[in-house]
């Protein structure tokens, strides 16, 4: 099952600055070879359901190893049965309809 | 990895009334034998990472089979390395501290 | 505009234990006189759009005053033009359709 | 109170294709003069708390006018008391720390 997802991972109890922790997650995504795009509140991801969930689970493991006692993630997952989806396709379709 | 999760599954293109679709998801969760609690914007779930993700994936499959061409889920996942978590524990801890 | 909302407020940089901060938010909601229900990943709220947003904004102010340098909230908002919504109504409708 | 937000607006009961509805929301944000950036699961927004909430509320109104009986939004809001935040700043800080 192909998905277009959005993931926001928040380490809790590991200080106020999260950027280095989020950078560690971006490296996990890069290593997994998934198509991704960082934005100001998370990262868009494209891949199979299992690939995406394995990456997010790995982010939780790594952030715990980096010293965060609690990790919260907010994941959005979109699946479609009537068409193929892609990161770019979802954006292009909207932009084409903006007057 | 034990998680306490929250899941909101939205079928799109299957009409305005979602309650019967959400009821079908509750039955999937019940069959999976996970501890769960329905609320007004989703369902709290307790289980292993893989159990919870398998259930949400099954919800997407079933809602597509029920005629929804698109399905969006919003999943919140909490993991902790310094304690055991439970649905009740997270609520009790807050209620005990309300003056 | 009446809304049924769900709010998850996370103080960042204020330690690993969040329950006392969340309890402070529950007291803000109680004082505002809104109908609400705590669950394991947030709080369901019922009220007008402006009432709900004023309460969440107040939570951010108070958590900053309590020493959290960053505060993240995830808010879900449901509006309907074809019926009146309520916390209980959204839950009852689903429960009635579970076999 | 300055915020960096992320908004995902979903019209329900208005068909499977959402792109034209989302385009209508992008036009509302453009008219409000806020800094924004579309991504595959929503739109990052920068502005004051009240400006951002006014725009999202307007999106609900317009989508109901366009024929959607139900509208669900998922809003993420980040506030900081120890620094100024911006869309670009949040992204640059992470990218600078990726090896």
mmCIF file of C-alpha atoms in Angstrom:
data_model
loop_
_atom_site.group_PDB
_atom_site.id
_atom_site.type_symbol
_atom_site.label_atom_id
_atom_site.label_comp_id
_atom_site.label_asym_id
_atom_site.label_seq_id
_atom_site.Cartn_x
_atom_site.Cartn_y
_atom_site.Cartn_z
ATOM 1 C CA UNK A 1 0.000 0.000 0.000
ATOM 2 C CA UNK A 2 1.622 3.273 -1.218
ATOM 3 C CA UNK A 3 1.217 6.234 1.091
ATOM 4 C CA UNK A 4 1.994 9.931 1.164
ATOM 5 C CA UNK A 5 2.669 10.763 4.805
ATOM 6 C CA UNK A 6 3.643 13.665 7.007
ATOM 7 C CA UNK A 7 5.598 13.116 10.206
ATOM 8 C CA UNK A 8 6.307 15.426 13.146
ATOM 9 C CA UNK A 9 8.544 13.814 15.804
ATOM 10 C CA UNK A 10 8.927 15.614 19.162
ATOM 11 C CA UNK A 11 11.473 14.488 21.785
ATOM 12 C CA UNK A 12 10.279 15.445 25.289
ATOM 13 C CA UNK A 13 12.600 15.915 28.264
ATOM 14 C CA UNK A 14 15.598 16.543 25.986
ATOM 15 C CA UNK A 15 15.730 20.331 26.162
ATOM 16 C CA UNK A 16 14.068 23.165 24.304
ATOM 17 C CA UNK A 17 16.107 22.998 21.098
ATOM 18 C CA UNK A 18 14.865 20.182 18.874
ATOM 19 C CA UNK A 19 16.719 20.901 15.609
ATOM 20 C CA UNK A 20 19.609 18.480 16.173
ATOM 21 C CA UNK A 21 17.166 15.687 17.073
ATOM 22 C CA UNK A 22 15.090 16.386 13.981
ATOM 23 C CA UNK A 23 18.270 16.422 11.870
ATOM 24 C CA UNK A 24 19.034 12.924 13.216
ATOM 25 C CA UNK A 25 15.581 11.816 12.002
ATOM 26 C CA UNK A 26 16.204 13.340 8.543
ATOM 27 C CA UNK A 27 19.368 11.198 8.330
ATOM 28 C CA UNK A 28 17.352 8.074 9.180
ATOM 29 C CA UNK A 29 14.877 8.920 6.396
ATOM 30 C CA UNK A 30 17.744 9.613 3.951
ATOM 31 C CA UNK A 31 19.364 6.237 4.793
ATOM 32 C CA UNK A 32 16.033 4.453 4.229
ATOM 33 C CA UNK A 33 16.041 5.842 0.678
ATOM 34 C CA UNK A 34 12.536 7.308 0.844
ATOM 35 C CA UNK A 35 11.503 10.448 -1.061
ATOM 36 C CA UNK A 36 11.029 13.201 1.538
ATOM 37 C CA UNK A 37 10.704 16.935 1.958
ATOM 38 C CA UNK A 38 11.295 18.891 5.191
ATOM 39 C CA UNK A 39 8.941 21.735 6.109
ATOM 40 C CA UNK A 40 8.499 23.997 9.167
ATOM 41 C CA UNK A 41 6.293 21.548 11.110
ATOM 42 C CA UNK A 42 7.434 18.112 9.922
ATOM 43 C CA UNK A 43 8.531 16.065 6.944
ATOM 44 C CA UNK A 44 6.495 14.804 3.980
ATOM 45 C CA UNK A 45 7.353 11.190 3.130
ATOM 46 C CA UNK A 46 6.468 8.936 0.198
ATOM 47 C CA UNK A 47 6.785 5.122 0.271
ATOM 48 C CA UNK A 48 4.990 1.921 1.231
ATOM 49 C CA UNK A 49 3.037 1.832 4.500
ATOM 50 C CA UNK A 50 5.597 -0.503 6.104
ATOM 51 C CA UNK A 51 8.620 1.526 4.911
ATOM 52 C CA UNK A 52 7.201 4.753 6.378
ATOM 53 C CA UNK A 53 6.228 3.172 9.713
ATOM 54 C CA UNK A 54 9.624 1.456 10.040
ATOM 55 C CA UNK A 55 11.346 4.848 9.589
ATOM 56 C CA UNK A 56 9.183 6.580 12.211
ATOM 57 C CA UNK A 57 9.705 3.710 14.674
ATOM 58 C CA UNK A 58 13.481 3.998 14.083
ATOM 59 C CA UNK A 59 13.245 7.749 14.849
ATOM 60 C CA UNK A 60 11.650 6.920 18.235
ATOM 61 C CA UNK A 61 14.411 4.394 18.999
ATOM 62 C CA UNK A 62 17.197 6.837 18.056
ATOM 63 C CA UNK A 63 15.720 9.787 19.980
ATOM 64 C CA UNK A 64 15.427 7.592 23.097
ATOM 65 C CA UNK A 65 19.083 6.565 22.572
ATOM 66 C CA UNK A 66 19.967 10.282 22.275
ATOM 67 C CA UNK A 67 18.558 10.814 25.783
ATOM 68 C CA UNK A 68 14.904 11.754 25.302
ATOM 69 C CA UNK A 69 12.814 9.825 27.900
ATOM 70 C CA UNK A 70 9.568 10.519 25.984
ATOM 71 C CA UNK A 71 8.973 10.817 22.256
ATOM 72 C CA UNK A 72 5.679 11.905 20.679
ATOM 73 C CA UNK A 73 4.966 11.624 16.956
ATOM 74 C CA UNK A 74 2.090 12.985 14.922
ATOM 75 C CA UNK A 75 1.736 11.081 11.648
ATOM 76 C CA UNK A 76 -0.651 11.885 8.810
ATOM 77 C CA UNK A 77 -1.179 9.089 6.290
ATOM 78 C CA UNK A 78 -3.059 9.388 2.981
ATOM 79 C CA UNK A 79 -3.978 6.342 0.878
ATOM 80 C CA UNK A 80 -5.944 6.297 -2.381
ATOM 81 C CA UNK A 81 -7.617 3.401 -4.216
ATOM 82 C CA UNK A 82 -8.524 5.362 -7.346
ATOM 83 C CA UNK A 83 -5.138 6.814 -8.372
ATOM 84 C CA UNK A 84 -1.395 6.831 -7.767
ATOM 85 C CA UNK A 85 -0.268 9.550 -5.331
ATOM 86 C CA UNK A 86 3.013 11.424 -5.061
ATOM 87 C CA UNK A 87 4.395 14.307 -3.005
ATOM 88 C CA UNK A 88 4.725 16.528 -6.080
ATOM 89 C CA UNK A 89 1.351 15.445 -7.519
ATOM 90 C CA UNK A 90 -0.547 16.527 -4.394
ATOM 91 C CA UNK A 91 1.116 19.981 -4.492
ATOM 92 C CA UNK A 92 0.909 20.499 -8.286
ATOM 93 C CA UNK A 93 -2.815 19.681 -8.365
ATOM 94 C CA UNK A 94 -3.557 22.440 -5.834
ATOM 95 C CA UNK A 95 -1.213 25.009 -7.386
ATOM 96 C CA UNK A 96 -2.774 24.469 -10.845
ATOM 97 C CA UNK A 97 -6.175 25.480 -9.405
ATOM 98 C CA UNK A 98 -5.075 28.677 -7.645
ATOM 99 C CA UNK A 99 -6.339 31.713 -9.639
ATOM 100 C CA UNK B 1 7.984 -1.074 21.882
ATOM 101 C CA UNK B 2 4.791 -0.328 23.861
ATOM 102 C CA UNK B 3 2.863 2.715 22.697
ATOM 103 C CA UNK B 4 -0.155 4.740 23.727
ATOM 104 C CA UNK B 5 -1.653 6.041 20.505
ATOM 105 C CA UNK B 6 -4.558 8.102 19.257
ATOM 106 C CA UNK B 7 -6.070 7.488 15.831
ATOM 107 C CA UNK B 8 -8.476 9.551 13.734
ATOM 108 C CA UNK B 9 -9.421 7.850 10.451
ATOM 109 C CA UNK B 10 -11.317 9.913 7.833
ATOM 110 C CA UNK B 11 -12.800 8.314 4.677
ATOM 111 C CA UNK B 12 -13.003 10.899 1.855
ATOM 112 C CA UNK B 13 -15.414 10.646 -1.077
ATOM 113 C CA UNK B 14 -17.759 8.361 0.878
ATOM 114 C CA UNK B 15 -20.373 10.903 1.928
ATOM 115 C CA UNK B 16 -20.766 13.340 4.805
ATOM 116 C CA UNK B 17 -21.755 10.836 7.498
ATOM 117 C CA UNK B 18 -18.693 9.022 8.834
ATOM 118 C CA UNK B 19 -20.139 7.236 11.882
ATOM 119 C CA UNK B 20 -20.768 3.864 10.195
ATOM 120 C CA UNK B 21 -17.238 3.855 8.769
ATOM 121 C CA UNK B 22 -15.742 4.704 12.153
ATOM 122 C CA UNK B 23 -17.876 1.948 13.739
ATOM 123 C CA UNK B 24 -16.313 -0.499 11.244
ATOM 124 C CA UNK B 25 -12.871 0.625 12.469
ATOM 125 C CA UNK B 26 -13.896 0.124 16.112
ATOM 126 C CA UNK B 27 -14.821 -3.477 15.230
ATOM 127 C CA UNK B 28 -11.361 -4.012 13.674
ATOM 128 C CA UNK B 29 -9.724 -2.715 16.873
ATOM 129 C CA UNK B 30 -12.014 -4.905 19.021
ATOM 130 C CA UNK B 31 -11.113 -8.004 16.934
ATOM 131 C CA UNK B 32 -7.389 -7.203 17.294
ATOM 132 C CA UNK B 33 -7.847 -7.418 21.075
ATOM 133 C CA UNK B 34 -6.227 -4.060 21.844
ATOM 134 C CA UNK B 35 -7.280 -1.869 24.782
ATOM 135 C CA UNK B 36 -9.066 1.145 23.298
ATOM 136 C CA UNK B 37 -11.324 4.054 24.140
ATOM 137 C CA UNK B 38 -13.456 6.039 21.676
ATOM 138 C CA UNK B 39 -13.702 9.822 22.052
ATOM 139 C CA UNK B 40 -15.240 12.646 19.982
ATOM 140 C CA UNK B 41 -12.238 13.066 17.633
ATOM 141 C CA UNK B 42 -10.679 9.584 17.490
ATOM 142 C CA UNK B 43 -9.775 6.508 19.474
ATOM 143 C CA UNK B 44 -7.054 6.022 22.104
ATOM 144 C CA UNK B 45 -5.210 2.716 21.634
ATOM 145 C CA UNK B 46 -2.712 0.816 23.752
ATOM 146 C CA UNK B 47 -0.446 -1.953 22.418
ATOM 147 C CA UNK B 48 2.869 -2.665 20.691
ATOM 148 C CA UNK B 49 3.982 -0.375 17.840
ATOM 149 C CA UNK B 50 3.386 -3.124 15.262
ATOM 150 C CA UNK B 51 -0.043 -4.121 16.657
ATOM 151 C CA UNK B 52 -1.281 -0.523 16.514
ATOM 152 C CA UNK B 53 0.058 0.124 13.006
ATOM 153 C CA UNK B 54 -1.375 -3.168 11.708
ATOM 154 C CA UNK B 55 -4.832 -2.139 13.006
ATOM 155 C CA UNK B 56 -4.695 1.323 11.391
ATOM 156 C CA UNK B 57 -3.515 -0.174 8.092
ATOM 157 C CA UNK B 58 -6.442 -2.657 8.251
ATOM 158 C CA UNK B 59 -8.815 0.304 8.769
ATOM 159 C CA UNK B 60 -7.526 1.891 5.536
ATOM 160 C CA UNK B 61 -8.017 -1.400 3.654
ATOM 161 C CA UNK B 62 -11.562 -1.873 4.972
ATOM 162 C CA UNK B 63 -12.649 1.725 4.306
ATOM 163 C CA UNK B 64 -11.398 1.446 0.724
ATOM 164 C CA UNK B 65 -13.364 -1.836 0.414
ATOM 165 C CA UNK B 66 -16.433 0.027 1.776
ATOM 166 C CA UNK B 67 -16.172 2.448 -1.180
ATOM 167 C CA UNK B 68 -14.003 5.332 0.049
ATOM 168 C CA UNK B 69 -11.523 6.244 -2.736
ATOM 169 C CA UNK B 70 -9.316 8.218 -0.302
ATOM 170 C CA UNK B 71 -8.595 7.600 3.378
ATOM 171 C CA UNK B 72 -6.656 10.010 5.626
ATOM 172 C CA UNK B 73 -5.484 9.066 9.109
ATOM 173 C CA UNK B 74 -3.969 11.222 11.821
ATOM 174 C CA UNK B 75 -2.037 9.099 14.310
ATOM 175 C CA UNK B 76 -0.431 10.282 17.542
ATOM 176 C CA UNK B 77 2.113 7.916 19.062
ATOM 177 C CA UNK B 78 3.733 8.271 22.501
ATOM 178 C CA UNK B 79 6.683 6.121 23.594
ATOM 179 C CA UNK B 80 8.585 6.323 26.878
ATOM 180 C CA UNK B 81 11.956 4.847 27.862
ATOM 181 C CA UNK B 82 11.734 5.768 31.550
ATOM 182 C CA UNK B 83 8.396 4.194 32.548
ATOM 183 C CA UNK B 84 5.524 1.952 31.512
ATOM 184 C CA UNK B 85 2.606 3.851 29.980
ATOM 185 C CA UNK B 86 -1.123 3.049 29.927
ATOM 186 C CA UNK B 87 -4.294 4.783 28.764
ATOM 187 C CA UNK B 88 -5.598 5.078 32.316
ATOM 188 C CA UNK B 89 -2.202 6.093 33.737
ATOM 189 C CA UNK B 90 -1.893 9.088 31.408
ATOM 190 C CA UNK B 91 -5.389 10.329 32.410
ATOM 191 C CA UNK B 92 -5.087 9.568 36.154
ATOM 192 C CA UNK B 93 -1.767 11.440 36.437
ATOM 193 C CA UNK B 94 -3.346 14.629 35.064
ATOM 194 C CA UNK B 95 -6.582 14.331 37.059
ATOM 195 C CA UNK B 96 -4.631 13.866 40.312
ATOM 196 C CA UNK B 97 -2.948 17.251 39.741
ATOM 197 C CA UNK B 98 -6.087 19.275 38.970
ATOM 198 C CA UNK B 99 -6.890 21.535 41.997
ATOM 199 C CA UNK C 1 -19.684 28.982 14.613
ATOM 200 C CA UNK C 2 -20.074 25.987 16.977
ATOM 201 C CA UNK C 3 -17.164 23.553 16.971
ATOM 202 C CA UNK C 4 -16.245 20.221 18.486
ATOM 203 C CA UNK C 5 -12.486 20.328 18.960
ATOM 204 C CA UNK C 6 -9.649 18.221 20.287
ATOM 205 C CA UNK C 7 -6.552 19.837 21.771
ATOM 206 C CA UNK C 8 -3.148 18.392 22.651
ATOM 207 C CA UNK C 9 -0.800 20.965 24.248
ATOM 208 C CA UNK C 10 2.886 20.034 24.665
ATOM 209 C CA UNK C 11 5.323 22.212 26.657
ATOM 210 C CA UNK C 12 8.890 21.753 25.354
ATOM 211 C CA UNK C 13 12.004 22.430 27.417
ATOM 212 C CA UNK C 14 10.072 22.035 30.692
ATOM 213 C CA UNK C 15 11.098 18.486 31.584
ATOM 214 C CA UNK C 16 9.827 15.032 30.725
ATOM 215 C CA UNK C 17 6.759 14.991 32.978
ATOM 216 C CA UNK C 18 3.906 16.944 31.410
ATOM 217 C CA UNK C 19 0.980 15.996 33.682
ATOM 218 C CA UNK C 20 1.145 19.066 35.942
ATOM 219 C CA UNK C 21 1.274 21.368 32.910
ATOM 220 C CA UNK C 22 -1.691 19.604 31.310
ATOM 221 C CA UNK C 23 -3.572 19.849 34.640
ATOM 222 C CA UNK C 24 -2.998 23.621 34.526
ATOM 223 C CA UNK C 25 -4.605 23.660 31.060
ATOM 224 C CA UNK C 26 -7.601 21.644 32.305
ATOM 225 C CA UNK C 27 -8.131 24.346 34.979
ATOM 226 C CA UNK C 28 -8.093 27.058 32.282
ATOM 227 C CA UNK C 29 -10.748 25.125 30.308
ATOM 228 C CA UNK C 30 -12.823 24.582 33.487
ATOM 229 C CA UNK C 31 -12.672 28.336 34.289
ATOM 230 C CA UNK C 32 -13.777 29.181 30.732
ATOM 231 C CA UNK C 33 -16.929 27.138 31.356
ATOM 232 C CA UNK C 34 -16.619 24.988 28.227
ATOM 233 C CA UNK C 35 -17.839 21.384 28.062
ATOM 234 C CA UNK C 36 -14.717 19.182 27.916
ATOM 235 C CA UNK C 37 -13.490 15.645 28.329
ATOM 236 C CA UNK C 38 -9.876 14.577 28.994
ATOM 237 C CA UNK C 39 -8.482 11.525 27.200
ATOM 238 C CA UNK C 40 -5.026 9.908 26.933
ATOM 239 C CA UNK C 41 -3.769 12.141 24.097
ATOM 240 C CA UNK C 42 -5.636 15.423 24.618
ATOM 241 C CA UNK C 43 -8.939 17.010 25.557
ATOM 242 C CA UNK C 44 -12.200 17.153 23.594
ATOM 243 C CA UNK C 45 -13.798 20.610 23.766
ATOM 244 C CA UNK C 46 -17.191 21.966 22.724
ATOM 245 C CA UNK C 47 -17.946 25.671 22.237
ATOM 246 C CA UNK C 48 -17.804 28.529 19.744
ATOM 247 C CA UNK C 49 -14.730 28.862 17.513
ATOM 248 C CA UNK C 50 -13.552 31.978 19.375
ATOM 249 C CA UNK C 51 -14.132 30.469 22.842
ATOM 250 C CA UNK C 52 -12.052 27.383 21.977
ATOM 251 C CA UNK C 53 -9.209 29.362 20.393
ATOM 252 C CA UNK C 54 -9.107 31.817 23.306
ATOM 253 C CA UNK C 55 -8.710 28.877 25.729
ATOM 254 C CA UNK C 56 -5.861 27.276 23.723
ATOM 255 C CA UNK C 57 -4.084 30.633 23.409
ATOM 256 C CA UNK C 58 -4.411 31.075 27.194
ATOM 257 C CA UNK C 59 -2.843 27.618 27.667
ATOM 258 C CA UNK C 60 0.191 28.740 25.614
ATOM 259 C CA UNK C 61 0.519 31.916 27.717
ATOM 260 C CA UNK C 62 0.273 30.022 31.019
ATOM 261 C CA UNK C 63 2.723 27.267 30.007
ATOM 262 C CA UNK C 64 5.254 29.927 28.957
ATOM 263 C CA UNK C 65 4.703 31.623 32.360
ATOM 264 C CA UNK C 66 5.285 28.205 34.023
ATOM 265 C CA UNK C 67 8.754 28.107 32.412
ATOM 266 C CA UNK C 68 8.313 26.304 29.090
ATOM 267 C CA UNK C 69 10.312 28.213 26.419
ATOM 268 C CA UNK C 70 8.438 26.447 23.571
ATOM 269 C CA UNK C 71 4.836 25.255 23.426
ATOM 270 C CA UNK C 72 3.383 23.161 20.582
ATOM 271 C CA UNK C 73 -0.337 22.502 20.199
ATOM 272 C CA UNK C 74 -2.170 20.144 17.867
ATOM 273 C CA UNK C 75 -5.795 21.222 17.461
ATOM 274 C CA UNK C 76 -8.502 19.337 15.574
ATOM 275 C CA UNK C 77 -11.604 21.358 14.724
ATOM 276 C CA UNK C 78 -14.855 19.982 13.279
ATOM 277 C CA UNK C 79 -17.613 22.250 11.960
ATOM 278 C CA UNK C 80 -20.898 21.183 10.357
ATOM 279 C CA UNK C 81 -23.410 23.197 8.306
ATOM 280 C CA UNK C 82 -26.076 20.499 8.131
ATOM 281 C CA UNK C 83 -26.584 19.646 11.817
ATOM 282 C CA UNK C 84 -25.799 20.592 15.417
ATOM 283 C CA UNK C 85 -22.771 18.742 16.830
ATOM 284 C CA UNK C 86 -21.924 17.736 20.400
ATOM 285 C CA UNK C 87 -19.224 15.731 22.136
ATOM 286 C CA UNK C 88 -21.710 13.056 23.206
ATOM 287 C CA UNK C 89 -23.513 13.039 19.838
ATOM 288 C CA UNK C 90 -20.323 12.235 17.903
ATOM 289 C CA UNK C 91 -19.581 9.289 20.241
ATOM 290 C CA UNK C 92 -23.162 7.978 20.517
ATOM 291 C CA UNK C 93 -23.606 7.906 16.718
ATOM 292 C CA UNK C 94 -20.578 5.630 16.329
ATOM 293 C CA UNK C 95 -21.415 3.382 19.294
ATOM 294 C CA UNK C 96 -24.961 2.836 17.985
ATOM 295 C CA UNK C 97 -23.503 1.403 14.751
ATOM 296 C CA UNK C 98 -21.028 -1.035 16.314
ATOM 297 C CA UNK C 99 -22.359 -4.608 15.899
ATOM 298 C CA UNK D 1 1.772 36.294 20.067
ATOM 299 C CA UNK D 2 3.723 35.281 16.919
ATOM 300 C CA UNK D 3 3.161 31.701 15.776
ATOM 301 C CA UNK D 4 4.476 29.324 13.154
ATOM 302 C CA UNK D 5 1.548 27.088 12.262
ATOM 303 C CA UNK D 6 0.638 24.232 9.979
ATOM 304 C CA UNK D 7 -2.908 23.776 8.723
ATOM 305 C CA UNK D 8 -4.596 20.842 6.999
ATOM 306 C CA UNK D 9 -8.237 21.587 6.041
ATOM 307 C CA UNK D 10 -10.416 18.652 4.882
ATOM 308 C CA UNK D 11 -13.913 19.201 3.408
ATOM 309 C CA UNK D 12 -16.100 16.119 4.025
ATOM 310 C CA UNK D 13 -19.134 15.208 1.912
ATOM 311 C CA UNK D 14 -17.855 17.274 -1.044
ATOM 312 C CA UNK D 15 -16.408 14.479 -3.163
ATOM 313 C CA UNK D 16 -13.073 12.674 -3.322
ATOM 314 C CA UNK D 17 -11.059 15.391 -5.057
ATOM 315 C CA UNK D 18 -10.009 18.078 -2.582
ATOM 316 C CA UNK D 19 -7.506 20.081 -4.653
ATOM 317 C CA UNK D 20 -9.929 22.804 -5.793
ATOM 318 C CA UNK D 21 -11.140 23.303 -2.218
ATOM 319 C CA UNK D 22 -7.577 23.538 -0.926
ATOM 320 C CA UNK D 23 -6.761 26.010 -3.719
ATOM 321 C CA UNK D 24 -9.658 28.167 -2.455
ATOM 322 C CA UNK D 25 -8.046 28.117 1.008
ATOM 323 C CA UNK D 26 -4.645 29.121 -0.438
ATOM 324 C CA UNK D 27 -6.359 32.163 -1.995
ATOM 325 C CA UNK D 28 -7.817 33.109 1.411
ATOM 326 C CA UNK D 29 -4.330 32.909 2.964
ATOM 327 C CA UNK D 30 -2.826 34.936 0.068
ATOM 328 C CA UNK D 31 -5.518 37.646 0.514
ATOM 329 C CA UNK D 32 -4.795 37.789 4.268
ATOM 330 C CA UNK D 33 -1.185 38.673 3.423
ATOM 331 C CA UNK D 34 0.381 35.987 5.617
ATOM 332 C CA UNK D 35 3.670 34.265 4.753
ATOM 333 C CA UNK D 36 2.816 30.687 3.782
ATOM 334 C CA UNK D 37 4.165 27.599 2.092
ATOM 335 C CA UNK D 38 2.104 24.719 0.666
ATOM 336 C CA UNK D 39 3.287 21.144 1.174
ATOM 337 C CA UNK D 40 1.817 17.684 0.454
ATOM 338 C CA UNK D 41 -0.229 17.464 3.691
ATOM 339 C CA UNK D 42 -1.055 21.093 4.502
ATOM 340 C CA UNK D 43 0.245 24.640 4.557
ATOM 341 C CA UNK D 44 2.832 26.252 6.847
ATOM 342 C CA UNK D 45 1.730 29.697 8.011
ATOM 343 C CA UNK D 46 3.498 32.512 9.851
ATOM 344 C CA UNK D 47 1.691 35.370 11.611
ATOM 345 C CA UNK D 48 0.015 36.424 14.860
ATOM 346 C CA UNK D 49 -2.192 33.905 16.678
ATOM 347 C CA UNK D 50 -5.340 35.868 15.797
ATOM 348 C CA UNK D 51 -4.372 36.339 12.120
ATOM 349 C CA UNK D 52 -3.786 32.599 11.670
ATOM 350 C CA UNK D 53 -6.986 31.561 13.443
ATOM 351 C CA UNK D 54 -9.039 34.112 11.497
ATOM 352 C CA UNK D 55 -7.732 32.632 8.222
ATOM 353 C CA UNK D 56 -8.531 29.033 9.220
ATOM 354 C CA UNK D 57 -12.019 30.053 10.376
ATOM 355 C CA UNK D 58 -12.553 31.793 7.001
ATOM 356 C CA UNK D 59 -11.512 28.558 5.251
ATOM 357 C CA UNK D 60 -14.243 26.669 7.150
ATOM 358 C CA UNK D 61 -16.831 29.306 6.168
ATOM 359 C CA UNK D 62 -15.832 29.243 2.490
ATOM 360 C CA UNK D 63 -15.728 25.436 2.240
ATOM 361 C CA UNK D 64 -19.226 25.239 3.760
ATOM 362 C CA UNK D 65 -20.349 27.857 1.190
ATOM 363 C CA UNK D 66 -18.763 25.697 -1.553
ATOM 364 C CA UNK D 67 -21.085 22.826 -0.504
ATOM 365 C CA UNK D 68 -19.148 20.810 2.076
ATOM 366 C CA UNK D 69 -21.526 19.928 4.946
ATOM 367 C CA UNK D 70 -18.621 19.039 7.275
ATOM 368 C CA UNK D 71 -15.132 20.541 7.491
ATOM 369 C CA UNK D 72 -12.318 19.146 9.653
ATOM 370 C CA UNK D 73 -9.070 21.014 10.263
ATOM 371 C CA UNK D 74 -5.868 19.858 11.926
ATOM 372 C CA UNK D 75 -3.829 22.821 13.120
ATOM 373 C CA UNK D 76 -0.341 22.720 14.614
ATOM 374 C CA UNK D 77 0.747 25.845 16.453
ATOM 375 C CA UNK D 78 4.255 26.565 17.781
ATOM 376 C CA UNK D 79 4.982 29.498 20.102
ATOM 377 C CA UNK D 80 8.319 30.397 21.673
ATOM 378 C CA UNK D 81 9.129 32.741 24.571
ATOM 379 C CA UNK D 82 12.914 32.588 24.187
ATOM 380 C CA UNK D 83 13.380 33.552 20.517
ATOM 381 C CA UNK D 84 11.721 34.851 17.361
ATOM 382 C CA UNK D 85 10.500 32.077 15.069
ATOM 383 C CA UNK D 86 10.082 31.988 11.273
ATOM 384 C CA UNK D 87 9.176 29.401 8.650
ATOM 385 C CA UNK D 88 12.641 29.567 7.092
ATOM 386 C CA UNK D 89 14.419 29.640 10.467
ATOM 387 C CA UNK D 90 12.836 26.388 11.612
ATOM 388 C CA UNK D 91 13.906 24.645 8.372
ATOM 389 C CA UNK D 92 17.390 26.194 8.138
ATOM 390 C CA UNK D 93 18.243 25.208 11.733
ATOM 391 C CA UNK D 94 17.547 21.531 10.981
ATOM 392 C CA UNK D 95 19.260 21.517 7.570
ATOM 393 C CA UNK D 96 22.433 23.054 9.065
ATOM 394 C CA UNK D 97 22.690 20.077 11.452
ATOM 395 C CA UNK D 98 22.256 17.295 8.884
ATOM 396 C CA UNK D 99 25.633 15.586 8.281
#
